[in-house]
CSV table of C-alpha atoms in Angstrom, one decimal:
chain,number,residue,atom,x,y,z
T,1,UNK,CA,-57.2,12.3,-31.8
T,2,UNK,CA,-54.6,14.6,-30.3
T,3,UNK,CA,-52.6,17.1,-32.2
T,4,UNK,CA,-50.3,20.1,-31.9
T,5,UNK,CA,-51.0,23.2,-33.9
T,6,UNK,CA,-48.2,25.8,-34.2
T,7,UNK,CA,-48.5,29.4,-35.2
T,8,UNK,CA,-46.5,32.6,-35.2
T,9,UNK,CA,-43.7,32.0,-37.6
T,10,UNK,CA,-42.7,34.4,-40.3
T,11,UNK,CA,-40.0,36.8,-41.7
T,12,UNK,CA,-38.3,39.2,-39.4
T,13,UNK,CA,-35.1,41.4,-39.6
T,14,UNK,CA,-32.0,40.8,-37.5
T,15,UNK,CA,-32.6,42.0,-34.0
T,16,UNK,CA,-36.4,41.6,-34.3
T,17,UNK,CA,-38.7,39.5,-32.3
T,18,UNK,CA,-41.3,36.8,-32.9
T,19,UNK,CA,-43.6,34.8,-30.6
T,20,UNK,CA,-44.5,31.2,-31.5
T,21,UNK,CA,-47.5,29.4,-30.0
T,22,UNK,CA,-48.3,25.7,-29.9
T,23,UNK,CA,-51.7,24.5,-28.8
T,24,UNK,CA,-52.4,20.8,-27.9
T,25,UNK,CA,-55.9,19.7,-28.7
T,26,UNK,CA,-58.0,16.5,-28.3
T,27,UNK,CA,-58.8,14.3,-25.5
T,28,UNK,CA,-55.9,15.1,-23.2
T,29,UNK,CA,-55.6,13.9,-19.6
T,30,UNK,CA,-52.2,15.5,-18.8
T,31,UNK,CA,-49.2,17.0,-20.5
T,32,UNK,CA,-45.7,16.4,-19.0
T,33,UNK,CA,-43.1,18.4,-20.8
T,34,UNK,CA,-43.5,20.6,-23.9
T,35,UNK,CA,-40.8,22.1,-26.0
T,36,UNK,CA,-39.5,23.6,-29.2
T,37,UNK,CA,-36.9,22.2,-31.5
T,38,UNK,CA,-35.6,23.6,-34.8
T,39,UNK,CA,-34.1,22.3,-38.0
T,40,UNK,CA,-32.2,24.4,-40.5
T,41,UNK,CA,-31.4,23.2,-44.0
T,42,UNK,CA,-28.7,20.6,-44.0
T,43,UNK,CA,-28.6,20.4,-40.2
T,44,UNK,CA,-29.9,18.1,-37.6
T,45,UNK,CA,-32.9,19.0,-35.5
T,46,UNK,CA,-31.8,20.6,-32.2
T,47,UNK,CA,-33.4,21.6,-28.9
T,48,UNK,CA,-34.4,25.2,-28.6
T,49,UNK,CA,-36.2,25.1,-25.2
T,50,UNK,CA,-38.2,22.8,-23.1
T,51,UNK,CA,-40.5,23.3,-20.1
T,52,UNK,CA,-41.9,20.8,-17.6
T,53,UNK,CA,-45.4,20.8,-16.2
T,54,UNK,CA,-43.9,22.4,-13.0
T,55,UNK,CA,-42.3,25.2,-15.0
T,56,UNK,CA,-38.7,24.0,-15.0
T,57,UNK,CA,-37.0,25.1,-18.2
T,58,UNK,CA,-33.9,24.3,-20.2
T,59,UNK,CA,-32.5,26.0,-23.3
T,60,UNK,CA,-30.2,25.3,-26.1
T,61,UNK,CA,-26.9,27.1,-25.7
T,62,UNK,CA,-27.3,29.3,-28.7
T,63,UNK,CA,-30.6,30.8,-27.5
T,64,UNK,CA,-30.0,31.3,-23.8
T,65,UNK,CA,-30.7,34.9,-22.8
T,66,UNK,CA,-32.6,35.6,-26.0
T,67,UNK,CA,-35.5,33.2,-26.0
T,68,UNK,CA,-38.0,32.5,-23.3
T,69,UNK,CA,-40.3,29.5,-23.1
T,70,UNK,CA,-43.6,29.5,-21.2
T,71,UNK,CA,-46.8,27.5,-21.0
T,72,UNK,CA,-50.4,27.9,-20.1
T,73,UNK,CA,-51.5,24.6,-18.5
T,74,UNK,CA,-55.2,25.6,-18.7
T,75,UNK,CA,-55.0,26.2,-22.5
T,76,UNK,CA,-52.5,23.3,-23.1
T,77,UNK,CA,-50.4,25.8,-24.9
T,78,UNK,CA,-46.7,26.5,-25.0
T,79,UNK,CA,-45.1,29.7,-26.2
T,80,UNK,CA,-41.7,30.7,-27.4
T,81,UNK,CA,-40.8,34.4,-27.2
T,82,UNK,CA,-37.8,35.0,-29.4
T,83,UNK,CA,-35.9,38.3,-29.1
T,84,UNK,CA,-32.7,39.6,-30.6
T,85,UNK,CA,-33.1,37.3,-33.6
T,86,UNK,CA,-30.1,36.4,-35.7
T,87,UNK,CA,-29.9,35.0,-39.3
T,88,UNK,CA,-28.6,31.7,-37.8
T,89,UNK,CA,-32.0,31.4,-36.0
T,90,UNK,CA,-33.5,30.7,-39.4
T,91,UNK,CA,-35.1,27.3,-39.4
T,92,UNK,CA,-38.3,25.3,-39.2
T,93,UNK,CA,-39.5,25.3,-35.6
T,94,UNK,CA,-41.3,22.3,-34.3
T,95,UNK,CA,-43.4,21.9,-31.2
T,96,UNK,CA,-43.1,18.7,-29.1
T,97,UNK,CA,-45.2,17.4,-26.2
T,98,UNK,CA,-45.2,14.4,-24.0
T,99,UNK,CA,-48.8,13.9,-23.2
T,100,UNK,CA,-51.2,11.3,-21.8
T,101,UNK,CA,-54.7,10.8,-23.0
T,102,UNK,CA,-55.5,8.5,-20.0
T,103,UNK,CA,-55.2,5.3,-22.1
T,104,UNK,CA,-52.2,6.1,-24.3
T,105,UNK,CA,-49.0,8.2,-24.0
T,106,UNK,CA,-47.8,10.3,-27.0
T,107,UNK,CA,-44.6,11.9,-28.0
T,108,UNK,CA,-46.3,14.3,-30.3
T,109,UNK,CA,-44.8,16.7,-32.9
T,110,UNK,CA,-46.4,19.7,-34.6
T,111,UNK,CA,-46.2,20.3,-38.4
T,112,UNK,CA,-43.5,23.0,-38.0
T,113,UNK,CA,-43.5,26.7,-38.6
T,114,UNK,CA,-40.9,28.6,-40.7
T,115,UNK,CA,-38.9,31.3,-39.0
T,116,UNK,CA,-36.7,33.4,-41.3
T,117,UNK,CA,-34.4,36.1,-40.1
T,118,UNK,CA,-33.0,38.4,-42.7
T,119,UNK,CA,-29.7,40.1,-42.4
């Protein structure tokens, strides 16, 4: 069984920083892209950032210049460094990974971690 486990969410003041982590575990052959999405109350889930196995990245418009995505391919872990946080960044953040176990491909989601930015 493969799964994603997120950590690092919490409460922070405007202008503060947080670092999210997401580790993939299980019988994994390869991981293509990994990313972070978020969903605020009453809103649709949106892309925050995504990174390919080769390190190519893309970001949502609202987080460019403030957030940085990175990954450790040895640890099968993706990180999201969030700086200059704003109240509008408040949301549940979900990790996503396109991975291959060798016999099945998964579009896998984590359970979500709450990020709250106070004004």
